[in-house]
């Protein structure tokens, strides 16, 4: 079966002194009668290709099922008078949420029952009212991230629909429910609403009309303040409501200045980059914002990411810039001392999780690595010790059979893992290399059972931590954004060349994978050095960068000028055009390519990978397979159905394995 051939209609883009013809611009029109037929043909084409590896796909899926706990219970956390947890049951795709008061346990939300009639389902946010009387949650049934908000009375089990067009931010504050509403077209959260749960009247509390900013909510751990955060990618401004619902501004926005607030004992604690790009922590009286005191000074090799506030201490999450690893420190208020928590592995991921009680003497941590299953610890501040609470059970797995390494090439970190008995270090191993490099987001070496199935087949798995990400602090991000964006692509190529030179793999034996903004990386490296790669996997890839950034009516475009630049400015127009994957496809031999997309995706519109694949096929000079799978019932994500997630992973890995 030959791949489908889309119609070509010339669309002329004129900008500055540049004239470009785009033959696939028509794919943006969802009302074009040929569009759905073409998408159907693309899906039929990849279905035909997949017949060759159906048995392998089933083998992988069963392998995943045999490794996971199909029935499990999460470790409970305390909030108010209850302990909360969830269960997953065999053959049930979603979680069921529970609570207990120590005497009896009760179901507070069975997601399986709510989601059973939908092919796509995802919870946006879920918040319990402190006294345990109400539960607020919102969900999306399309993948469009238009979340419908519901309120459940936990005493009567009554469920009430509140409104749609809500976003991820929901908070309870002083017996009122606060949430954000989005604009109709761009889905920008711009308005904060307050719901009176006794009469269901809604009141607007705050609105942000500047299209470069969005709003979100959180409350202080001691629940004395509700914070309204107005933010772009690089700037924040925080307003707050006190216990009497007085709205006040803490500090007005200033370009490139970000800050975060918490409260303890009459003081606001401020995490900010105002005085140093690596951030410091300061405090000021809640009545006087001008006089600040330094608590944790900024340091050259440490970036402070965030902190959790407790009554007697602060837990601080940081990045060791030189080594590109996470660190957790404890600042003891009584002793006025700060010290690091020691962890057993050289490379790992650690994050705060489920810390809801202000007066706790423990901080809960989630810890893992590429070869270390997810582990829950409580750190006891008094005894300075880690207490193991729960480790994810993984069947048919022994950590001792695998090895993880951290390498550097010209400062670029590479985290990789392999199965010891299958690694030859003679260039014969296939390398599966993942990259991202955007928004200052760090791609961490998280554990997953799917990666084990890759390692068990003799493939080396690597994360290449390119510039544009946050693995080495703010400077690492700045050196891979705006007019430095091409460094992301250069770094990935350099790391691949290093791994080839050091016999971890060979030229033409590399699988490159990236998702979303990582599509720039995937598309960029195969345009520049296609001979390095056997296969490129691009999931919901941002590849039509210039055309998207030229359209301010699309969701995220205006919000993302700070990351990519505004192409209405000539310098940015030509720079973006010089790396945008779609604009730089040329006649050459391309590797095999698989793109995955969601028809309802509001972040990366379906037409980006659809156009990209069509143009790649047109100009490709090799006999490689170039195809796309479009989920008509999904968006940027495939939803929360755990079996669907595993099936999707099995498909992608089987596609790769049958080609190597």
Coordinates of C-alpha atoms in Angstrom, one line a residue, residues 141-637:
X141 CA -13.7 14.6 27.4
X142 CA -12.2 15.7 24.1
X143 CA -8.5 16.4 24.6
X144 CA -9.3 20.1 23.9
X145 CA -8.4 21.1 27.5
X146 CA -11.8 22.7 28.0
X147 CA -12.5 21.5 31.5
X148 CA -16.0 21.1 32.9
X149 CA -16.2 22.0 36.6
X150 CA -18.2 19.9 39.1
X151 CA -18.9 20.1 42.8
X152 CA -19.7 17.0 44.9
X153 CA -21.3 17.1 48.3
X154 CA -19.5 14.3 50.2
X155 CA -22.3 14.1 52.8
X156 CA -25.1 13.6 50.3
X157 CA -23.2 12.4 47.2
X158 CA -25.0 15.1 45.2
X159 CA -23.0 16.0 42.1
X160 CA -23.6 19.4 40.5
X161 CA -22.2 20.9 37.3
X162 CA -20.9 24.4 37.8
X163 CA -19.5 25.6 34.4
X164 CA -17.2 24.8 31.5
X165 CA -14.1 26.6 30.2
X166 CA -12.3 26.2 33.4
X167 CA -8.6 25.3 33.6
X168 CA -6.3 23.4 35.9
X169 CA -6.4 25.8 38.8
X170 CA -9.0 25.1 41.5
X171 CA -8.7 26.2 45.2
X172 CA -10.8 26.1 48.3
X173 CA -10.4 29.2 50.5
X174 CA -12.5 30.1 53.6
X175 CA -15.4 27.9 52.5
X176 CA -15.5 29.4 49.0
X177 CA -14.4 27.7 45.8
X178 CA -12.1 29.7 43.5
X179 CA -11.3 28.7 40.0
X180 CA -10.1 30.2 36.7
X181 CA -12.0 30.7 33.4
X182 CA -10.4 30.7 30.0
X183 CA -11.0 32.8 26.9
X184 CA -13.3 31.3 24.3
X185 CA -10.8 31.2 21.4
X186 CA -7.3 31.0 22.8
X187 CA -8.0 29.1 26.0
X188 CA -6.0 31.5 28.1
X189 CA -6.9 31.4 31.8
X190 CA -7.7 35.1 32.4
X191 CA -10.4 35.4 35.1
X192 CA -10.7 34.2 38.7
X193 CA -14.2 33.3 39.9
X194 CA -15.5 32.8 43.4
X195 CA -18.3 30.3 44.0
X196 CA -20.6 30.5 47.0
X197 CA -21.4 26.9 47.7
X198 CA -24.5 27.7 49.7
X199 CA -26.4 29.4 46.9
X200 CA -24.1 28.6 43.9
X201 CA -23.8 32.3 43.0
X202 CA -20.6 33.2 41.1
X203 CA -18.6 36.4 41.5
X204 CA -15.7 37.7 39.4
X205 CA -12.7 38.3 41.7
X206 CA -9.9 39.2 39.3
X207 CA -9.3 39.5 35.5
X208 CA -6.2 39.9 33.4
X209 CA -6.8 41.4 29.9
X210 CA -3.2 41.5 28.7
X211 CA -3.0 38.7 26.2
X212 CA 0.6 38.0 27.1
X213 CA -0.3 36.9 30.6
X214 CA -2.4 34.1 32.2
X215 CA -3.6 33.5 35.7
X216 CA -3.4 30.6 38.2
X217 CA -4.2 30.0 41.9
X218 CA -2.7 28.5 45.0
X219 CA -3.1 29.1 48.7
X220 CA -0.6 29.3 51.5
X221 CA 0.1 26.1 53.4
X222 CA -1.3 27.6 56.6
X223 CA -4.4 28.6 54.5
X224 CA -4.3 32.2 55.6
X225 CA -3.9 33.7 52.1
X226 CA -5.1 32.9 48.5
X227 CA -2.5 33.9 45.9
X228 CA -3.5 34.9 42.4
X229 CA -0.5 34.6 40.1
X230 CA -0.4 36.6 36.9
X231 CA 2.4 35.2 34.7
X232 CA 4.0 35.0 31.3
X233 CA 6.9 32.6 30.6
X234 CA 9.4 35.0 32.2
X235 CA 7.5 37.4 34.4
X236 CA 5.2 37.1 37.4
X237 CA 2.9 39.4 39.5
X238 CA 1.1 38.1 42.5
X239 CA -2.1 39.4 44.1
X240 CA -3.5 37.9 47.3
X241 CA -6.7 37.6 49.2
X242 CA -6.4 37.7 53.0
X243 CA -8.9 36.1 55.5
X244 CA -11.3 39.0 55.0
X245 CA -11.2 38.7 51.2
X246 CA -9.3 42.0 50.8
X247 CA -7.5 41.9 47.4
X248 CA -4.0 43.4 47.4
X249 CA -1.0 43.5 45.1
X250 CA 2.3 42.2 46.5
X251 CA 4.6 43.5 43.8
X252 CA 3.8 44.8 40.3
X253 CA 5.2 42.9 37.3
X254 CA 8.6 43.8 36.0
X255 CA 9.8 42.1 32.8
X256 CA 12.0 39.1 33.4
X257 CA 11.4 39.1 37.1
X258 CA 9.7 36.0 38.6
X259 CA 8.7 35.4 42.2
X260 CA 6.7 32.9 44.4
X261 CA 5.2 33.6 47.8
X262 CA 4.4 31.6 50.9
X263 CA 3.4 32.6 54.4
X264 CA 4.5 31.7 57.9
X265 CA 4.2 33.6 61.2
X266 CA 3.3 37.0 59.9
X267 CA 5.9 36.9 57.1
X268 CA 5.8 36.4 53.4
X269 CA 8.6 34.2 52.2
X270 CA 9.7 35.2 48.6
X271 CA 11.5 33.1 46.1
X272 CA 12.7 35.4 43.3
X273 CA 15.3 36.0 40.6
X274 CA 15.2 39.8 41.1
X275 CA 18.7 39.9 42.6
X276 CA 20.3 36.8 40.8
X277 CA 19.3 34.5 38.0
X278 CA 19.7 31.5 40.2
X279 CA 17.0 32.8 42.7
X280 CA 17.2 33.5 46.4
X281 CA 14.7 33.2 49.3
X282 CA 13.8 36.4 51.3
X283 CA 11.1 37.4 53.7
X284 CA 9.2 40.5 54.6
X285 CA 6.4 41.5 57.0
X286 CA 2.9 41.0 55.6
X287 CA 2.3 44.7 56.5
X288 CA 5.4 46.1 54.9
X289 CA 6.6 44.7 51.6
X290 CA 9.5 47.1 51.1
X291 CA 11.9 45.9 53.9
X292 CA 13.1 42.4 53.0
X293 CA 15.6 40.1 54.8
X294 CA 17.7 37.5 53.0
X295 CA 17.1 33.9 54.1
X296 CA 18.8 31.8 51.5
X297 CA 21.3 33.8 49.4
X298 CA 21.7 33.0 45.7
X299 CA 24.6 30.8 44.8
X300 CA 26.7 30.4 41.6
X301 CA 26.3 26.7 41.2
X302 CA 22.8 26.2 42.7
X303 CA 19.5 27.2 41.3
X304 CA 16.5 27.3 43.7
X305 CA 13.4 25.9 41.9
X306 CA 10.7 25.9 44.6
X307 CA 10.1 25.3 48.3
X308 CA 7.5 23.7 50.6
X309 CA 6.6 25.7 53.7
X310 CA 6.0 24.1 57.1
X311 CA 5.5 25.6 60.5
X312 CA 9.0 24.8 61.8
X313 CA 11.0 24.4 58.6
X314 CA 11.2 24.9 54.8
X315 CA 12.0 22.2 52.3
X316 CA 13.9 23.6 49.3
X317 CA 14.1 22.0 45.9
X318 CA 17.2 23.0 44.0
X319 CA 19.3 22.1 40.9
X320 CA 23.0 21.4 41.2
X321 CA 24.0 23.3 38.0
X322 CA 27.4 21.8 37.6
X323 CA 26.2 18.2 37.9
X324 CA 22.7 18.7 36.6
X325 CA 21.0 16.8 39.5
X326 CA 18.2 17.5 42.0
X327 CA 19.0 18.5 45.6
X328 CA 16.7 18.9 48.6
X329 CA 17.7 21.1 51.5
X330 CA 16.0 21.7 54.8
X331 CA 16.0 25.1 56.4
X332 CA 15.3 24.8 60.2
X333 CA 13.6 28.0 61.5
X334 CA 14.4 27.3 65.1
X335 CA 18.1 26.5 64.6
X336 CA 18.5 29.0 61.7
X337 CA 20.5 26.3 59.7
X338 CA 20.3 24.8 56.3
X339 CA 21.5 21.4 55.3
X340 CA 21.2 18.9 52.4
X341 CA 19.4 15.6 52.4
X342 CA 21.7 12.8 51.2
X343 CA 20.4 10.3 48.6
X344 CA 21.9 6.9 47.6
X345 CA 22.2 7.2 43.9
X346 CA 24.5 9.3 41.7
X347 CA 21.7 10.4 39.3
X348 CA 18.0 10.5 40.4
X349 CA 14.8 12.4 40.3
X350 CA 13.3 13.8 43.6
X351 CA 10.2 15.9 44.0
X352 CA 7.8 17.0 46.7
X353 CA 4.5 15.1 46.8
X354 CA 1.3 15.3 49.0
X355 CA 2.6 17.8 51.6
X356 CA -0.7 19.3 52.8
X357 CA -0.2 19.6 56.6
X358 CA 1.4 22.9 57.8
X359 CA 2.4 21.6 61.2
X360 CA 4.0 18.3 59.9
X361 CA 7.4 17.3 61.1
X362 CA 7.9 15.3 57.9
X363 CA 8.3 16.3 54.2
X364 CA 7.1 13.7 51.7
X365 CA 9.3 13.0 48.7
X366 CA 9.0 11.0 45.5
X367 CA 12.2 9.5 44.4
X368 CA 13.2 7.4 41.3
X369 CA 15.6 7.0 38.4
X370 CA 15.8 5.2 35.0
X371 CA 16.4 1.9 36.9
X372 CA 14.9 2.8 40.3
X373 CA 11.1 2.3 40.6
X374 CA 9.1 5.2 42.1
X375 CA 9.7 5.3 45.8
X376 CA 7.9 7.4 48.5
X377 CA 9.9 8.6 51.4
X378 CA 9.1 10.7 54.4
X379 CA 12.0 12.8 55.6
X380 CA 12.0 13.1 59.4
X381 CA 13.4 16.6 60.1
X382 CA 13.9 15.8 63.8
X383 CA 16.0 12.6 63.3
X384 CA 17.4 13.8 59.9
X385 CA 16.5 10.4 58.4
X386 CA 14.6 9.1 55.3
X387 CA 11.8 6.7 56.1
X388 CA 10.7 4.4 53.3
X389 CA 6.9 4.5 53.0
X390 CA 6.2 2.7 49.7
X391 CA 8.1 1.5 46.6
X392 CA 6.3 0.7 43.4
X393 CA 6.3 -3.0 42.8
X394 CA 7.7 -4.0 39.4
X395 CA 7.4 -7.7 38.4
X396 CA 10.2 -9.5 36.4
X397 CA 12.7 -6.8 37.3
X398 CA 16.0 -6.8 39.1
X399 CA 17.8 -3.4 39.4
X400 CA 21.2 -5.2 39.6
X401 CA 20.8 -6.4 35.9
X402 CA 20.9 -2.8 34.7
X403 CA 23.4 0.1 34.8
X404 CA 22.8 3.9 34.6
X405 CA 25.6 6.4 33.6
X406 CA 25.9 10.1 33.6
X407 CA 28.3 11.5 30.9
X408 CA 29.2 15.0 29.8
X409 CA 30.3 16.3 26.4
X410 CA 31.3 20.0 26.3
X411 CA 29.1 20.5 29.4
X412 CA 26.1 18.8 27.8
X413 CA 24.7 16.1 30.3
X414 CA 23.7 12.7 29.0
X415 CA 21.9 10.3 31.2
X416 CA 21.8 6.7 29.9
X417 CA 20.9 3.2 30.9
X418 CA 21.3 -0.3 29.5
X419 CA 21.1 -3.9 30.4
X420 CA 24.6 -5.0 31.5
X421 CA 24.7 -8.4 29.7
X422 CA 23.4 -6.9 26.4
X423 CA 25.7 -3.9 26.2
X424 CA 28.8 -4.5 24.0
X425 CA 30.3 -1.0 23.8
X426 CA 31.6 -1.8 20.3
X427 CA 29.1 0.4 18.4
X428 CA 26.7 -2.5 17.8
X429 CA 24.0 -1.4 20.2
X430 CA 21.0 0.7 18.9
X431 CA 20.7 4.0 20.8
X432 CA 17.2 5.4 21.7
X433 CA 17.9 9.1 22.4
X434 CA 15.2 11.4 23.9
X435 CA 15.5 15.2 23.8
X436 CA 13.4 18.3 24.5
X437 CA 15.2 21.6 25.3
X438 CA 12.5 24.3 25.8
X439 CA 10.9 26.5 28.4
X440 CA 13.6 25.8 31.0
X441 CA 11.9 22.4 31.6
X442 CA 14.3 19.7 32.8
X443 CA 13.8 16.2 31.3
X444 CA 14.4 14.0 34.3
X445 CA 15.4 10.3 34.3
X446 CA 12.0 9.0 35.4
X447 CA 11.4 5.3 35.8
X448 CA 9.0 3.5 33.4
X449 CA 8.2 -0.1 32.6
X450 CA 8.2 0.7 28.9
X451 CA 11.9 1.7 29.0
X452 CA 12.7 -1.7 30.6
X453 CA 11.3 -3.4 27.5
X454 CA 13.6 -1.2 25.4
X455 CA 16.6 -2.1 27.6
X456 CA 15.8 -5.8 27.6
X457 CA 16.2 -5.8 23.8
X458 CA 19.7 -4.6 23.9
X459 CA 19.0 -1.0 23.2
X460 CA 20.8 1.8 25.1
X461 CA 18.3 4.4 26.3
X462 CA 19.6 8.0 26.6
X463 CA 18.3 11.4 27.6
X464 CA 20.3 14.2 26.1
X465 CA 19.9 17.3 28.3
X466 CA 20.3 20.0 25.6
X467 CA 20.3 23.7 26.1
X468 CA 16.8 25.3 26.2
X469 CA 16.0 23.0 29.1
X470 CA 16.6 23.8 32.8
X471 CA 18.9 20.9 33.8
X472 CA 21.8 23.3 34.4
X473 CA 19.9 26.4 35.6
X474 CA 18.6 29.6 34.0
X475 CA 21.6 30.1 31.8
X476 CA 21.1 26.7 30.2
X477 CA 17.6 27.8 29.3
X478 CA 18.7 31.2 28.0
X479 CA 21.3 29.7 25.7
X480 CA 18.6 27.6 24.0
X481 CA 15.8 30.1 23.5
X482 CA 15.0 33.1 21.3
X483 CA 18.0 33.9 19.1
X484 CA 19.9 31.0 20.6
X485 CA 17.4 28.3 19.8
X486 CA 19.6 26.4 17.3
X487 CA 21.9 25.5 20.2
X488 CA 19.2 22.9 21.1
X489 CA 19.8 21.2 17.8
X490 CA 23.5 21.6 17.8
X491 CA 23.8 20.1 21.3
X492 CA 21.8 17.0 20.4
X493 CA 23.9 16.3 17.3
X494 CA 27.1 16.8 19.3
X495 CA 26.0 14.4 22.0
X496 CA 25.1 11.8 19.3
X497 CA 28.5 12.1 17.7
X498 CA 30.1 11.7 21.1
X499 CA 28.2 8.5 21.8
X500 CA 29.1 7.2 18.4
X501 CA 32.8 8.0 18.9
X502 CA 32.7 6.3 22.3
X503 CA 31.1 3.1 20.9
X504 CA 27.8 3.3 22.6
X505 CA 26.2 3.1 19.1
X506 CA 27.0 3.7 15.5
X507 CA 26.0 6.1 12.8
X508 CA 22.6 5.2 11.4
X509 CA 21.7 3.2 14.5
X510 CA 20.1 6.0 16.5
X511 CA 16.4 6.4 17.3
X512 CA 15.6 10.1 18.1
X513 CA 12.4 10.8 20.0
X514 CA 10.9 14.1 21.1
X515 CA 7.4 15.4 22.0
X516 CA 5.7 18.8 21.7
X517 CA 8.3 21.5 21.7
X518 CA 10.8 18.6 21.3
X519 CA 9.5 18.4 17.8
X520 CA 11.8 21.3 16.9
X521 CA 14.7 19.2 18.0
X522 CA 13.6 16.0 16.2
X523 CA 12.8 17.9 13.0
X524 CA 15.9 20.0 13.3
X525 CA 18.4 17.1 13.7
X526 CA 17.0 15.0 10.8
X527 CA 17.1 18.1 8.5
X528 CA 20.7 18.7 9.4
X529 CA 22.2 15.2 9.9
X530 CA 19.7 12.6 8.7
X531 CA 22.5 10.0 8.2
X532 CA 22.9 9.7 12.0
X533 CA 19.5 8.3 12.5
X534 CA 17.6 5.1 11.8
X535 CA 14.2 6.5 13.0
X536 CA 12.7 9.7 14.2
X537 CA 9.6 9.6 16.6
X538 CA 7.8 12.8 17.0
X539 CA 4.8 13.0 19.3
X540 CA 2.4 15.9 19.0
X541 CA 5.4 17.8 17.5
X542 CA 5.8 21.5 17.2
X543 CA 7.3 21.6 13.7
X544 CA 5.5 24.4 11.8
X545 CA 7.0 27.0 14.1
X546 CA 7.1 30.0 11.9
X547 CA 3.5 29.8 10.6
X548 CA 2.2 29.1 14.1
X549 CA 4.0 32.1 15.6
X550 CA 2.7 34.3 12.8
X551 CA -0.9 33.6 13.9
X552 CA -1.8 35.5 17.1
X553 CA -5.3 34.0 17.1
X554 CA -4.0 30.5 18.0
X555 CA -3.8 29.4 21.6
X556 CA -0.3 30.1 23.2
X557 CA 1.1 32.1 20.3
X558 CA 1.2 35.5 22.1
X559 CA 2.1 33.8 25.4
X560 CA 5.1 32.2 23.7
X561 CA 6.8 35.2 22.2
X562 CA 9.1 35.1 25.2
X563 CA 10.4 31.7 24.3
X564 CA 10.6 31.8 20.5
X565 CA 10.4 35.5 19.6
X566 CA 7.9 37.5 17.8
X567 CA 8.2 36.9 14.0
X568 CA 6.6 40.3 13.3
X569 CA 10.1 41.6 14.2
X570 CA 12.3 40.9 11.1
X571 CA 15.3 39.5 13.0
X572 CA 13.1 36.9 14.7
X573 CA 11.2 36.1 11.5
X574 CA 14.4 35.1 9.7
X575 CA 15.9 33.3 12.7
X576 CA 12.8 31.2 13.3
X577 CA 12.6 30.4 9.6
X578 CA 16.3 29.2 9.7
X579 CA 15.4 26.4 12.1
X580 CA 11.7 25.7 11.8
X581 CA 11.5 22.0 10.8
X582 CA 8.7 22.4 8.2
X583 CA 10.5 25.4 6.5
X584 CA 13.8 23.5 6.2
X585 CA 12.8 20.2 4.7
X586 CA 15.0 19.6 1.6
X587 CA 15.6 17.0 -1.0
X588 CA 17.7 14.3 0.8
X589 CA 17.6 10.9 2.3
X590 CA 15.5 10.9 5.4
X591 CA 15.3 8.2 8.1
X592 CA 12.1 6.4 8.9
X593 CA 9.7 8.8 10.6
X594 CA 6.7 8.3 12.8
X595 CA 4.5 11.2 14.0
X596 CA 1.7 11.0 16.5
X597 CA -1.0 13.7 16.7
X598 CA -4.3 14.5 18.4
X599 CA -7.1 16.0 16.3
X600 CA -8.3 18.1 19.2
X601 CA -4.9 19.3 20.3
X602 CA -5.0 23.0 21.3
X603 CA -1.3 23.3 22.1
X604 CA 0.2 21.9 18.9
X605 CA -2.6 21.8 16.2
X606 CA -3.0 18.6 14.3
X607 CA -2.1 20.3 11.0
X608 CA 1.6 20.9 12.0
X609 CA 2.6 17.2 12.0
X610 CA 0.2 16.5 9.1
X611 CA 1.8 19.1 6.9
X612 CA 5.3 18.1 8.0
X613 CA 4.8 14.4 7.1
X614 CA 3.3 15.4 3.7
X615 CA 6.2 17.6 2.8
X616 CA 8.8 15.1 4.1
X617 CA 7.4 12.4 1.8
X618 CA 7.4 14.8 -1.1
X619 CA 11.1 15.6 -0.8
X620 CA 12.5 12.4 0.7
X621 CA 15.0 10.6 -1.6
X622 CA 15.2 7.4 0.3
X623 CA 12.8 4.4 0.6
X624 CA 12.2 5.1 4.3
X625 CA 8.7 4.8 5.8
X626 CA 7.3 8.2 6.7
X627 CA 3.9 8.1 8.4
X628 CA 1.5 9.7 10.9
X629 CA -1.1 8.4 13.3
X630 CA -3.8 10.8 14.3
X631 CA -6.0 10.1 17.3
X632 CA -9.4 11.7 16.3
X633 CA -10.6 11.5 19.9
X634 CA -7.6 13.0 21.7
X635 CA -5.6 16.2 22.1
X636 CA -2.1 16.9 23.3
X637 CA -2.4 13.8 25.5

